PDB file of C-alpha atoms in Angstrom:
ATOM      1  CA  UNK A   1    -111.553  26.907  93.461  1.00 53.00           C
ATOM      2  CA  UNK A   2    -112.530  24.392  96.607  1.00 59.00           C
ATOM      3  CA  UNK A   3    -114.271  20.942  95.919  1.00 59.00           C
ATOM      4  CA  UNK A   4    -117.697  20.328  97.855  1.00 66.00           C
ATOM      5  CA  UNK A   5    -116.964  17.334 100.048  1.00 66.00           C
ATOM      6  CA  UNK A   6    -119.795  15.982  98.108  1.00 65.00           C
ATOM      7  CA  UNK A   7    -117.764  16.206  94.898  1.00 59.00           C
ATOM      8  CA  UNK A   8    -114.262  14.696  96.468  1.00 60.00           C
ATOM      9  CA  UNK A   9    -116.417  11.380  98.041  1.00 62.00           C
ATOM     10  CA  UNK A  10    -117.888  10.793  94.541  1.00 64.00           C
ATOM     11  CA  UNK A  11    -113.631  11.397  92.650  1.00 57.00           C
ATOM     12  CA  UNK A  12    -112.493   9.376  95.291  1.00 61.00           C
ATOM     13  CA  UNK A  13    -115.717   6.868  94.351  1.00 61.00           C
ATOM     14  CA  UNK A  14    -114.480   6.611  91.267  1.00 60.00           C
ATOM     15  CA  UNK A  15    -110.835   6.415  90.994  1.00 60.00           C
ATOM     16  CA  UNK A  16    -111.626   3.617  93.431  1.00 57.00           C
ATOM     17  CA  UNK A  17    -113.474   2.069  90.499  1.00 60.00           C
ATOM     18  CA  UNK A  18    -111.758   2.797  87.606  1.00 58.00           C
ATOM     19  CA  UNK A  19    -108.694   1.127  89.599  1.00 57.00           C
ATOM     20  CA  UNK A  20    -110.606  -2.219  90.349  1.00 56.00           C
ATOM     21  CA  UNK A  21    -111.558  -2.555  86.830  1.00 54.00           C
ATOM     22  CA  UNK A  22    -108.073  -2.769  85.352  1.00 58.00           C
ATOM     23  CA  UNK A  23    -107.093  -4.803  87.448  1.00 55.00           C
ATOM     24  CA  UNK A  24    -110.154  -7.230  87.413  1.00 55.00           C
ATOM     25  CA  UNK A  25    -109.227  -6.641  83.872  1.00 54.00           C
ATOM     26  CA  UNK A  26    -105.265  -7.418  83.988  1.00 54.00           C
ATOM     27  CA  UNK A  27    -106.898 -10.932  86.261  1.00 54.00           C
ATOM     28  CA  UNK A  28    -109.380 -11.974  83.723  1.00 52.00           C
ATOM     29  CA  UNK A  29    -106.536 -11.810  80.769  1.00 57.00           C
ATOM     30  CA  UNK A  30    -104.323 -14.342  82.233  1.00 67.00           C
ATOM     31  CA  UNK A  31    -107.278 -16.522  83.061  1.00 80.00           C
ATOM     32  CA  UNK A  32    -107.608 -16.447  79.060  1.00 81.00           C
ATOM     33  CA  UNK A  33    -104.351 -16.963  78.525  1.00 87.00           C
ATOM     34  CA  UNK A  34    -104.875 -19.779  80.783  1.00 89.00           C
ATOM     35  CA  UNK A  35    -107.662 -20.776  78.589  1.00 89.00           C
ATOM     36  CA  UNK A  36    -105.596 -20.624  75.630  1.00 91.00           C
ATOM     37  CA  UNK A  37    -102.593 -22.111  76.870  1.00 93.00           C
ATOM     38  CA  UNK A  38    -104.105 -25.581  78.254  1.00 93.00           C
ATOM     39  CA  UNK A  39    -106.258 -25.614  74.933  1.00 92.00           C
ATOM     40  CA  UNK A  40    -102.877 -25.255  72.632  1.00 94.00           C
ATOM     41  CA  UNK A  41    -101.392 -27.879  74.416  1.00 94.00           C
ATOM     42  CA  UNK A  42    -104.117 -30.058  75.028  1.00 93.00           C
ATOM     43  CA  UNK A  43    -104.496 -30.156  71.371  1.00 93.00           C
ATOM     44  CA  UNK A  44    -100.626 -30.648  70.801  1.00 95.00           C
ATOM     45  CA  UNK A  45    -101.051 -34.594  73.651  1.00 95.00           C
ATOM     46  CA  UNK A  46    -104.364 -35.917  71.542  1.00 94.00           C
ATOM     47  CA  UNK A  47    -102.835 -34.569  67.899  1.00 93.00           C
ATOM     48  CA  UNK A  48    -104.947 -32.664  66.521  1.00 91.00           C
ATOM     49  CA  UNK A  49    -105.573 -29.422  64.315  1.00 93.00           C
ATOM     50  CA  UNK A  50    -106.465 -25.935  65.491  1.00 95.00           C
ATOM     51  CA  UNK A  51    -106.853 -23.211  64.147  1.00 94.00           C
ATOM     52  CA  UNK A  52    -106.385 -19.678  65.741  1.00 95.00           C
ATOM     53  CA  UNK A  53    -107.827 -16.023  64.942  1.00 95.00           C
ATOM     54  CA  UNK A  54    -105.109 -13.658  64.927  1.00 94.00           C
ATOM     55  CA  UNK A  55    -105.843  -9.940  63.836  1.00 92.00           C
ATOM     56  CA  UNK A  56    -108.738 -10.906  62.348  1.00 91.00           C
ATOM     57  CA  UNK A  57    -107.106 -13.686  60.331  1.00 94.00           C
ATOM     58  CA  UNK A  58    -107.089 -17.390  60.383  1.00 94.00           C
ATOM     59  CA  UNK A  59    -103.680 -19.513  61.154  1.00 95.00           C
ATOM     60  CA  UNK A  60    -104.649 -24.079  60.680  1.00 95.00           C
ATOM     61  CA  UNK A  61    -101.908 -27.067  61.364  1.00 96.00           C
ATOM     62  CA  UNK A  62    -100.924 -28.724  63.572  1.00 96.00           C
ATOM     63  CA  UNK A  63     -99.055 -27.671  67.816  1.00 96.00           C
ATOM     64  CA  UNK A  64     -95.720 -29.252  67.174  1.00 96.00           C
ATOM     65  CA  UNK A  65     -94.398 -27.281  70.521  1.00 96.00           C
ATOM     66  CA  UNK A  66     -95.800 -24.865  73.766  1.00 96.00           C
ATOM     67  CA  UNK A  67     -94.370 -21.887  75.585  1.00 94.00           C
ATOM     68  CA  UNK A  68     -96.020 -21.129  78.324  1.00 91.00           C
ATOM     69  CA  UNK A  69     -97.110 -17.519  78.486  1.00 90.00           C
ATOM     70  CA  UNK A  70     -94.871 -16.879  75.441  1.00 94.00           C
ATOM     71  CA  UNK A  71     -95.668 -18.425  71.268  1.00 95.00           C
ATOM     72  CA  UNK A  72     -96.950 -21.442  69.769  1.00 96.00           C
ATOM     73  CA  UNK A  73     -95.201 -24.022  67.159  1.00 97.00           C
ATOM     74  CA  UNK A  74     -97.493 -24.910  64.072  1.00 96.00           C
ATOM     75  CA  UNK A  75     -97.054 -26.671  61.328  1.00 96.00           C
ATOM     76  CA  UNK A  76     -99.413 -27.249  58.248  1.00 95.00           C
ATOM     77  CA  UNK A  77     -98.799 -28.491  54.780  1.00 93.00           C
ATOM     78  CA  UNK A  78     -98.311 -24.778  53.052  1.00 94.00           C
ATOM     79  CA  UNK A  79     -95.145 -23.833  55.868  1.00 92.00           C
ATOM     80  CA  UNK A  80     -92.860 -26.522  57.920  1.00 91.00           C
ATOM     81  CA  UNK A  81     -92.813 -24.054  60.623  1.00 95.00           C
ATOM     82  CA  UNK A  82     -95.167 -21.222  62.142  1.00 96.00           C
ATOM     83  CA  UNK A  83     -94.631 -19.221  65.455  1.00 96.00           C
ATOM     84  CA  UNK A  84     -98.017 -17.073  66.544  1.00 96.00           C
ATOM     85  CA  UNK A  85     -97.477 -15.197  69.448  1.00 95.00           C
ATOM     86  CA  UNK A  86     -99.762 -16.060  72.534  1.00 94.00           C
ATOM     87  CA  UNK A  87    -100.741 -12.731  73.639  1.00 92.00           C
ATOM     88  CA  UNK A  88    -101.311 -11.698  70.045  1.00 93.00           C
ATOM     89  CA  UNK A  89    -104.334 -14.703  69.475  1.00 93.00           C
ATOM     90  CA  UNK A  90    -108.096 -13.781  69.615  1.00 91.00           C
ATOM     91  CA  UNK A  91    -109.552 -17.487  69.563  1.00 91.00           C
ATOM     92  CA  UNK A  92    -109.019 -20.349  68.913  1.00 92.00           C
ATOM     93  CA  UNK A  93    -111.148 -23.385  67.571  1.00 92.00           C
ATOM     94  CA  UNK A  94    -110.275 -26.987  67.374  1.00 85.00           C
ATOM     95  CA  UNK A  95    -111.902 -30.512  65.847  1.00 77.00           C
TER      96      UNK A  95
END
């Protein structure tokens, strides 16, 4: 089965577009992760409480430790130590 030149060009353009979108989405994810880390570091330094939204649930507390690119440790009145992986955080709210 032979393909027409237009079909091959369209297919090639589509492949390039998909590759560009994959690259752009991974770059955007890295920017989001850096923004979350910065927000958590600022909250730790200023001793503000945070609310993390993880998988449809919310977890509130004070940031006690931040391991960049890995996890954040919180504490609150109910739990002495809460570890949350940074790549699982959907959103962060601070006061």
